Amino acid sequence: MAPLATSRISISSLANLLAKQMAIDSFASFHYINGPVPVSPPAGFAEYFGIGPHYRWLEDGGVAEGSMISRVRKFPHGSCPEDAVRALGKDWDGHWNNHYQVMEYLYDTLDKNPDIEGIVGYSEGATMAASLILDEDRKTQEIGRPRRIKCAVFFTG
């Protein structure tokens, strides 16, 4: 297979390729969901992610240039990756306005699709997938809810 230029590959095309490849031998199937928060993306966003509508998971209370989705497009430089991420979030208190609603949305999806045993998350979706795994562990300990997620893949951007 010839190398592909990364500027011509979208996340959805990679996901579709992976889904088709795994379906060949019935190894796995995919159930896709969007984040529940509609977003008006910053300039240049559609060139990478395609024509909308676009959604995100996290409602961070930011608007326009102040939102994390806009600030990540101007990713700060740091002496190491950890410093760059700290600089990106320096003005954000970490509050996630819709945490309960997102967890309920994800649990509802799991309850309606009993065959789901794994999760794949990209970028902000990776954060939500990791949050679900931690929340599943909490619910297992607190109320005995059986864990559903047996494997996870996280992609960051």
mmCIF file of N, CA and C in Angstrom, residues 2-107:
data_model
loop_
_atom_site.group_PDB
_atom_site.id
_atom_site.type_symbol
_atom_site.label_atom_id
_atom_site.label_comp_id
_atom_site.label_asym_id
_atom_site.label_seq_id
_atom_site.Cartn_x
_atom_site.Cartn_y
_atom_site.Cartn_z
ATOM 1 N N ALA A 2 0.593 2.175 -0.859
ATOM 2 C CA ALA A 2 1.369 3.408 -0.949
ATOM 3 C C ALA A 2 1.026 4.318 0.222
ATOM 4 N N PRO A 3 2.008 5.091 0.696
ATOM 5 C CA PRO A 3 1.701 6.032 1.773
ATOM 6 C C PRO A 3 0.685 7.069 1.313
ATOM 7 N N LEU A 4 -0.170 7.476 2.216
ATOM 8 C CA LEU A 4 -1.181 8.479 1.912
ATOM 9 C C LEU A 4 -0.766 9.813 2.500
ATOM 10 N N ALA A 5 -1.047 10.874 1.783
ATOM 11 C CA ALA A 5 -0.755 12.206 2.298
ATOM 12 C C ALA A 5 -1.728 12.520 3.425
ATOM 13 N N THR A 6 -1.205 12.892 4.577
ATOM 14 C CA THR A 6 -2.079 13.127 5.723
ATOM 15 C C THR A 6 -3.042 14.274 5.490
ATOM 16 N N SER A 7 -2.693 15.213 4.637
ATOM 17 C CA SER A 7 -3.600 16.333 4.403
ATOM 18 C C SER A 7 -4.852 15.902 3.645
ATOM 19 N N ARG A 8 -4.855 14.718 3.075
ATOM 20 C CA ARG A 8 -6.006 14.239 2.319
ATOM 21 C C ARG A 8 -6.814 13.201 3.093
ATOM 22 N N ILE A 9 -6.441 12.922 4.305
ATOM 23 C CA ILE A 9 -7.128 11.905 5.097
ATOM 24 C C ILE A 9 -7.956 12.597 6.170
ATOM 25 N N SER A 10 -9.217 12.231 6.235
ATOM 26 C CA SER A 10 -10.057 12.761 7.305
ATOM 27 C C SER A 10 -10.265 11.670 8.349
ATOM 28 N N ILE A 11 -10.656 12.088 9.516
ATOM 29 C CA ILE A 11 -10.929 11.132 10.584
ATOM 30 C C ILE A 11 -12.039 10.177 10.172
ATOM 31 N N SER A 12 -13.076 10.699 9.531
ATOM 32 C CA SER A 12 -14.192 9.834 9.138
ATOM 33 C C SER A 12 -13.762 8.815 8.096
ATOM 34 N N SER A 13 -12.855 9.182 7.179
ATOM 35 C CA SER A 13 -12.414 8.204 6.180
ATOM 36 C C SER A 13 -11.592 7.102 6.835
ATOM 37 N N LEU A 14 -10.779 7.440 7.832
ATOM 38 C CA LEU A 14 -10.026 6.411 8.550
ATOM 39 C C LEU A 14 -10.962 5.499 9.334
ATOM 40 N N ALA A 15 -11.963 6.085 9.970
ATOM 41 C CA ALA A 15 -12.930 5.284 10.729
ATOM 42 C C ALA A 15 -13.700 4.353 9.802
ATOM 43 N N ASN A 16 -14.103 4.858 8.651
ATOM 44 C CA ASN A 16 -14.835 4.021 7.693
ATOM 45 C C ASN A 16 -13.970 2.883 7.186
ATOM 46 N N LEU A 17 -12.703 3.152 6.908
ATOM 47 C CA LEU A 17 -11.780 2.113 6.458
ATOM 48 C C LEU A 17 -11.619 1.040 7.533
ATOM 49 N N LEU A 18 -11.431 1.463 8.768
ATOM 50 C CA LEU A 18 -11.296 0.519 9.875
ATOM 51 C C LEU A 18 -12.560 -0.323 10.038
ATOM 52 N N ALA A 19 -13.716 0.311 9.977
ATOM 53 C CA ALA A 19 -14.986 -0.410 10.122
ATOM 54 C C ALA A 19 -15.162 -1.441 9.016
ATOM 55 N N LYS A 20 -14.859 -1.072 7.775
ATOM 56 C CA LYS A 20 -14.989 -2.009 6.650
ATOM 57 C C LYS A 20 -14.033 -3.180 6.803
ATOM 58 N N GLN A 21 -12.797 -2.896 7.209
ATOM 59 C CA GLN A 21 -11.804 -3.952 7.358
ATOM 60 C C GLN A 21 -12.222 -4.942 8.447
ATOM 61 N N MET A 22 -12.721 -4.456 9.550
ATOM 62 C CA MET A 22 -13.128 -5.341 10.644
ATOM 63 C C MET A 22 -14.406 -6.098 10.326
ATOM 64 N N ALA A 23 -15.248 -5.550 9.468
ATOM 65 C CA ALA A 23 -16.498 -6.222 9.102
ATOM 66 C C ALA A 23 -16.265 -7.381 8.141
ATOM 67 N N ILE A 24 -15.131 -7.398 7.447
ATOM 68 C CA ILE A 24 -14.850 -8.450 6.465
ATOM 69 C C ILE A 24 -14.973 -9.834 7.095
ATOM 70 N N ASP A 25 -14.382 -10.014 8.262
ATOM 71 C CA ASP A 25 -14.461 -11.326 8.911
ATOM 72 C C ASP A 25 -15.378 -11.307 10.137
ATOM 73 N N SER A 26 -16.273 -10.340 10.180
ATOM 74 C CA SER A 26 -17.221 -10.190 11.293
ATOM 75 C C SER A 26 -16.512 -10.045 12.635
ATOM 76 N N PHE A 27 -15.323 -9.478 12.606
ATOM 77 C CA PHE A 27 -14.544 -9.280 13.829
ATOM 78 C C PHE A 27 -15.197 -8.250 14.743
ATOM 79 N N ALA A 28 -15.700 -7.187 14.139
ATOM 80 C CA ALA A 28 -16.321 -6.124 14.930
ATOM 81 C C ALA A 28 -17.222 -5.284 14.045
ATOM 82 N N SER A 29 -18.141 -4.606 14.678
ATOM 83 C CA SER A 29 -18.956 -3.616 13.981
ATOM 84 C C SER A 29 -18.896 -2.333 14.804
ATOM 85 N N PHE A 30 -19.255 -1.232 14.192
ATOM 86 C CA PHE A 30 -19.149 0.064 14.852
ATOM 87 C C PHE A 30 -20.513 0.729 14.949
ATOM 88 N N HIS A 31 -20.737 1.377 16.055
ATOM 89 C CA HIS A 31 -21.937 2.192 16.272
ATOM 90 C C HIS A 31 -21.426 3.606 16.541
ATOM 91 N N TYR A 32 -21.767 4.528 15.672
ATOM 92 C CA TYR A 32 -21.261 5.896 15.778
ATOM 93 C C TYR A 32 -22.281 6.800 16.444
ATOM 94 N N ILE A 33 -21.799 7.672 17.318
ATOM 95 C CA ILE A 33 -22.650 8.715 17.889
ATOM 96 C C ILE A 33 -21.878 10.029 17.866
ATOM 97 N N ASN A 34 -22.618 11.111 17.751
ATOM 98 C CA ASN A 34 -22.024 12.444 17.820
ATOM 99 C C ASN A 34 -22.099 12.958 19.243
ATOM 100 N N GLY A 35 -21.224 13.891 19.546
ATOM 101 C CA GLY A 35 -21.347 14.611 20.799
ATOM 102 C C GLY A 35 -22.661 15.366 20.802
ATOM 103 N N PRO A 36 -23.208 15.669 21.959
ATOM 104 C CA PRO A 36 -24.523 16.300 22.028
ATOM 105 C C PRO A 36 -24.536 17.825 21.872
ATOM 106 N N VAL A 37 -23.370 18.457 21.772
ATOM 107 C CA VAL A 37 -23.311 19.922 21.747
ATOM 108 C C VAL A 37 -23.013 20.412 20.330
ATOM 109 N N PRO A 38 -23.984 21.051 19.661
ATOM 110 C CA PRO A 38 -23.704 21.619 18.336
ATOM 111 C C PRO A 38 -22.679 22.745 18.473
ATOM 112 N N VAL A 39 -21.808 22.867 17.480
ATOM 113 C CA VAL A 39 -20.757 23.876 17.549
ATOM 114 C C VAL A 39 -20.619 24.598 16.218
ATOM 115 N N SER A 40 -20.335 25.875 16.294
ATOM 116 C CA SER A 40 -19.971 26.655 15.112
ATOM 117 C C SER A 40 -18.455 26.716 15.108
ATOM 118 N N PRO A 41 -17.822 25.957 14.245
ATOM 119 C CA PRO A 41 -16.371 25.826 14.315
ATOM 120 C C PRO A 41 -15.639 27.086 13.853
ATOM 121 N N PRO A 42 -14.392 27.234 14.315
ATOM 122 C CA PRO A 42 -13.576 28.358 13.872
ATOM 123 C C PRO A 42 -13.145 28.187 12.419
ATOM 124 N N ALA A 43 -12.624 29.235 11.827
ATOM 125 C CA ALA A 43 -12.158 29.195 10.437
ATOM 126 C C ALA A 43 -11.135 28.072 10.255
ATOM 127 N N GLY A 44 -11.211 27.392 9.129
ATOM 128 C CA GLY A 44 -10.284 26.314 8.812
ATOM 129 C C GLY A 44 -10.704 24.954 9.335
ATOM 130 N N PHE A 45 -11.683 24.907 10.186
ATOM 131 C CA PHE A 45 -12.137 23.666 10.805
ATOM 132 C C PHE A 45 -12.733 22.719 9.771
ATOM 133 N N ALA A 46 -13.580 23.253 8.891
ATOM 134 C CA ALA A 46 -14.265 22.424 7.894
ATOM 135 C C ALA A 46 -13.286 21.803 6.912
ATOM 136 N N GLU A 47 -12.155 22.458 6.671
ATOM 137 C CA GLU A 47 -11.158 21.905 5.752
ATOM 138 C C GLU A 47 -10.607 20.584 6.267
ATOM 139 N N TYR A 48 -10.538 20.433 7.572
ATOM 140 C CA TYR A 48 -10.001 19.208 8.151
ATOM 141 C C TYR A 48 -11.101 18.209 8.482
ATOM 142 N N PHE A 49 -12.206 18.690 9.049
ATOM 143 C CA PHE A 49 -13.258 17.792 9.516
ATOM 144 C C PHE A 49 -14.423 17.656 8.556
ATOM 145 N N GLY A 50 -14.416 18.402 7.470
ATOM 146 C CA GLY A 50 -15.479 18.290 6.489
ATOM 147 C C GLY A 50 -16.648 19.208 6.793
ATOM 148 N N ILE A 51 -17.611 19.142 5.902
ATOM 149 C CA ILE A 51 -18.802 19.971 6.021
ATOM 150 C C ILE A 51 -19.634 19.490 7.206
ATOM 151 N N GLY A 52 -20.188 20.413 7.949
ATOM 152 C CA GLY A 52 -20.965 20.113 9.148
ATOM 153 C C GLY A 52 -22.275 19.425 8.845
ATOM 154 N N PRO A 53 -23.098 19.270 9.843
ATOM 155 C CA PRO A 53 -22.965 19.914 11.143
ATOM 156 C C PRO A 53 -21.846 19.293 11.980
ATOM 157 N N HIS A 54 -21.317 20.083 12.900
ATOM 158 C CA HIS A 54 -20.250 19.647 13.794
ATOM 159 C C HIS A 54 -20.768 19.660 15.228
ATOM 160 N N TYR A 55 -20.252 18.711 15.998
ATOM 161 C CA TYR A 55 -20.672 18.580 17.388
ATOM 162 C C TYR A 55 -19.446 18.386 18.261
ATOM 163 N N ARG A 56 -19.630 18.643 19.523
ATOM 164 C CA ARG A 56 -18.588 18.340 20.493
ATOM 165 C C ARG A 56 -19.246 17.730 21.723
ATOM 166 N N TRP A 57 -18.443 17.259 22.634
ATOM 167 C CA TRP A 57 -18.946 16.611 23.836
ATOM 168 C C TRP A 57 -19.011 17.557 25.018
ATOM 169 N N LEU A 58 -18.005 18.356 25.151
ATOM 170 C CA LEU A 58 -17.796 19.141 26.353
ATOM 171 C C LEU A 58 -18.381 20.532 26.223
ATOM 172 N N GLU A 59 -19.210 20.903 27.161
ATOM 173 C CA GLU A 59 -19.695 22.283 27.238
ATOM 174 C C GLU A 59 -18.860 22.950 28.321
ATOM 175 N N ASP A 60 -17.871 23.736 27.883
ATOM 176 C CA ASP A 60 -16.934 24.335 28.834
ATOM 177 C C ASP A 60 -17.283 25.768 29.200
ATOM 178 N N GLY A 61 -18.406 26.266 28.693
ATOM 179 C CA GLY A 61 -18.829 27.613 29.031
ATOM 180 C C GLY A 61 -18.156 28.699 28.222
ATOM 181 N N GLY A 62 -17.228 28.321 27.349
ATOM 182 C CA GLY A 62 -16.527 29.311 26.534
ATOM 183 C C GLY A 62 -17.358 29.724 25.336
ATOM 184 N N VAL A 63 -17.134 30.909 24.859
ATOM 185 C CA VAL A 63 -17.795 31.393 23.655
ATOM 186 C C VAL A 63 -16.735 31.946 22.718
ATOM 187 N N ALA A 64 -16.975 31.763 21.435
ATOM 188 C CA ALA A 64 -16.104 32.292 20.377
ATOM 189 C C ALA A 64 -14.637 31.994 20.672
ATOM 190 N N GLU A 65 -13.792 33.010 20.724
ATOM 191 C CA GLU A 65 -12.354 32.813 20.907
ATOM 192 C C GLU A 65 -11.995 32.233 22.272
ATOM 193 N N GLY A 66 -12.904 32.350 23.243
ATOM 194 C CA GLY A 66 -12.603 31.851 24.570
ATOM 195 C C GLY A 66 -12.826 30.368 24.746
ATOM 196 N N SER A 67 -13.495 29.718 23.809
ATOM 197 C CA SER A 67 -13.782 28.300 23.991
ATOM 198 C C SER A 67 -12.540 27.464 23.717
ATOM 199 N N MET A 68 -12.492 26.310 24.340
ATOM 200 C CA MET A 68 -11.344 25.421 24.161
ATOM 201 C C MET A 68 -11.190 25.029 22.701
ATOM 202 N N ILE A 69 -12.301 24.842 21.995
ATOM 203 C CA ILE A 69 -12.223 24.412 20.597
ATOM 204 C C ILE A 69 -11.531 25.465 19.726
ATOM 205 N N SER A 70 -11.683 26.735 20.060
ATOM 206 C CA SER A 70 -10.992 27.799 19.323
ATOM 207 C C SER A 70 -9.545 27.920 19.777
ATOM 208 N N ARG A 71 -9.320 27.794 21.075
ATOM 209 C CA ARG A 71 -7.964 27.956 21.600
ATOM 210 C C ARG A 71 -7.036 26.838 21.152
ATOM 211 N N VAL A 72 -7.563 25.636 20.952
ATOM 212 C CA VAL A 72 -6.706 24.526 20.545
ATOM 213 C C VAL A 72 -6.155 24.733 19.135
ATOM 214 N N ARG A 73 -6.857 25.538 18.322
ATOM 215 C CA ARG A 73 -6.369 25.841 16.969
ATOM 216 C C ARG A 73 -5.115 26.707 17.021
ATOM 217 N N LYS A 74 -4.891 27.382 18.129
ATOM 218 C CA LYS A 74 -3.699 28.218 18.317
ATOM 219 C C LYS A 74 -2.866 27.600 19.435
ATOM 220 N N PHE A 75 -2.614 26.330 19.305
ATOM 221 C CA PHE A 75 -1.961 25.561 20.360
ATOM 222 C C PHE A 75 -0.670 26.235 20.803
ATOM 223 N N PRO A 76 -0.508 26.455 22.100
ATOM 224 C CA PRO A 76 0.695 27.128 22.598
ATOM 225 C C PRO A 76 1.920 26.225 22.515
ATOM 226 N N HIS A 77 3.077 26.849 22.508
ATOM 227 C CA HIS A 77 4.334 26.106 22.520
ATOM 228 C C HIS A 77 4.812 25.996 23.960
ATOM 229 N N GLY A 78 5.502 24.925 24.229
ATOM 230 C CA GLY A 78 6.058 24.719 25.556
ATOM 231 C C GLY A 78 7.360 23.967 25.444
ATOM 232 N N SER A 79 8.095 23.898 26.533
ATOM 233 C CA SER A 79 9.370 23.191 26.504
ATOM 234 C C SER A 79 9.167 21.684 26.374
ATOM 235 N N CYS A 80 7.961 21.213 26.704
ATOM 236 C CA CYS A 80 7.616 19.804 26.551
ATOM 237 C C CYS A 80 6.105 19.738 26.309
ATOM 238 N N PRO A 81 5.588 18.603 25.834
ATOM 239 C CA PRO A 81 4.140 18.502 25.578
ATOM 240 C C PRO A 81 3.284 18.828 26.801
ATOM 241 N N GLU A 82 3.736 18.405 27.982
ATOM 242 C CA GLU A 82 2.955 18.667 29.190
ATOM 243 C C GLU A 82 2.822 20.163 29.453
ATOM 244 N N ASP A 83 3.918 20.929 29.232
ATOM 245 C CA ASP A 83 3.856 22.379 29.427
ATOM 246 C C ASP A 83 2.920 23.033 28.419
ATOM 247 N N ALA A 84 2.910 22.527 27.189
ATOM 248 C CA ALA A 84 2.017 23.085 26.165
ATOM 249 C C ALA A 84 0.560 22.865 26.548
ATOM 250 N N VAL A 85 0.233 21.676 27.046
ATOM 251 C CA VAL A 85 -1.143 21.388 27.453
ATOM 252 C C VAL A 85 -1.523 22.227 28.672
ATOM 253 N N ARG A 86 -0.593 22.390 29.614
ATOM 254 C CA ARG A 86 -0.873 23.253 30.773
ATOM 255 C C ARG A 86 -1.165 24.684 30.324
ATOM 256 N N ALA A 87 -0.384 25.182 29.355
ATOM 257 C CA ALA A 87 -0.595 26.544 28.845
ATOM 258 C C ALA A 87 -1.951 26.658 28.150
ATOM 259 N N LEU A 88 -2.344 25.619 27.437
ATOM 260 C CA LEU A 88 -3.631 25.628 26.743
ATOM 261 C C LEU A 88 -4.788 25.763 27.728
ATOM 262 N N GLY A 89 -4.702 25.083 28.837
ATOM 263 C CA GLY A 89 -5.794 25.084 29.801
ATOM 264 C C GLY A 89 -5.622 26.036 30.965
ATOM 265 N N LYS A 90 -4.648 26.937 30.895
ATOM 266 C CA LYS A 90 -4.349 27.784 32.058
ATOM 267 C C LYS A 90 -5.515 28.664 32.496
ATOM 268 N N ASP A 91 -6.362 29.083 31.568
ATOM 269 C CA ASP A 91 -7.486 29.943 31.933
ATOM 270 C C ASP A 91 -8.789 29.170 32.117
ATOM 271 N N TRP A 92 -8.711 27.855 32.070
ATOM 272 C CA TRP A 92 -9.908 27.033 32.220
ATOM 273 C C TRP A 92 -9.869 26.361 33.581
ATOM 274 N N ASP A 93 -10.951 26.447 34.319
ATOM 275 C CA ASP A 93 -10.981 25.891 35.670
ATOM 276 C C ASP A 93 -11.283 24.397 35.696
ATOM 277 N N GLY A 94 -11.444 23.792 34.522
ATOM 278 C CA GLY A 94 -11.704 22.358 34.444
ATOM 279 C C GLY A 94 -13.162 21.987 34.627
ATOM 280 N N HIS A 95 -14.011 22.980 34.828
ATOM 281 C CA HIS A 95 -15.436 22.695 35.018
ATOM 282 C C HIS A 95 -16.064 22.252 33.699
ATOM 283 N N TRP A 96 -16.821 21.191 33.776
ATOM 284 C CA TRP A 96 -17.458 20.588 32.617
ATOM 285 C C TRP A 96 -18.953 20.680 32.862
ATOM 286 N N ASN A 97 -19.598 21.666 32.252
ATOM 287 C CA ASN A 97 -20.995 21.997 32.547
ATOM 288 C C ASN A 97 -21.977 20.851 32.323
ATOM 289 N N ASN A 98 -21.737 20.016 31.335
ATOM 290 C CA ASN A 98 -22.717 18.986 30.973
ATOM 291 C C ASN A 98 -22.247 17.564 31.304
ATOM 292 N N HIS A 99 -21.441 17.423 32.333
ATOM 293 C CA HIS A 99 -20.893 16.106 32.692
ATOM 294 C C HIS A 99 -21.990 15.065 32.897
ATOM 295 N N TYR A 100 -22.958 15.372 33.735
ATOM 296 C CA TYR A 100 -24.022 14.411 34.030
ATOM 297 C C TYR A 100 -24.784 14.036 32.761
ATOM 298 N N GLN A 101 -25.130 15.020 31.937
ATOM 299 C CA GLN A 101 -25.901 14.769 30.715
ATOM 300 C C GLN A 101 -25.120 13.894 29.737
ATOM 301 N N VAL A 102 -23.823 14.138 29.605
ATOM 302 C CA VAL A 102 -23.012 13.333 28.683
ATOM 303 C C VAL A 102 -22.903 11.897 29.180
ATOM 304 N N MET A 103 -22.671 11.707 30.471
ATOM 305 C CA MET A 103 -22.579 10.347 30.998
ATOM 306 C C MET A 103 -23.900 9.607 30.791
ATOM 307 N N GLU A 104 -25.020 10.276 31.039
ATOM 308 C CA GLU A 104 -26.323 9.644 30.821
ATOM 309 C C GLU A 104 -26.534 9.306 29.347
ATOM 310 N N TYR A 105 -26.098 10.187 28.456
ATOM 311 C CA TYR A 105 -26.186 9.949 27.004
ATOM 312 C C TYR A 105 -25.381 8.704 26.621
ATOM 313 N N LEU A 106 -24.185 8.579 27.172
ATOM 314 C CA LEU A 106 -23.346 7.416 26.867
ATOM 315 C C LEU A 106 -23.929 6.137 27.466
ATOM 316 N N TYR A 107 -24.400 6.194 28.714
ATOM 317 C CA TYR A 107 -25.023 5.009 29.317
ATOM 318 C C TYR A 107 -26.292 4.604 28.573
#
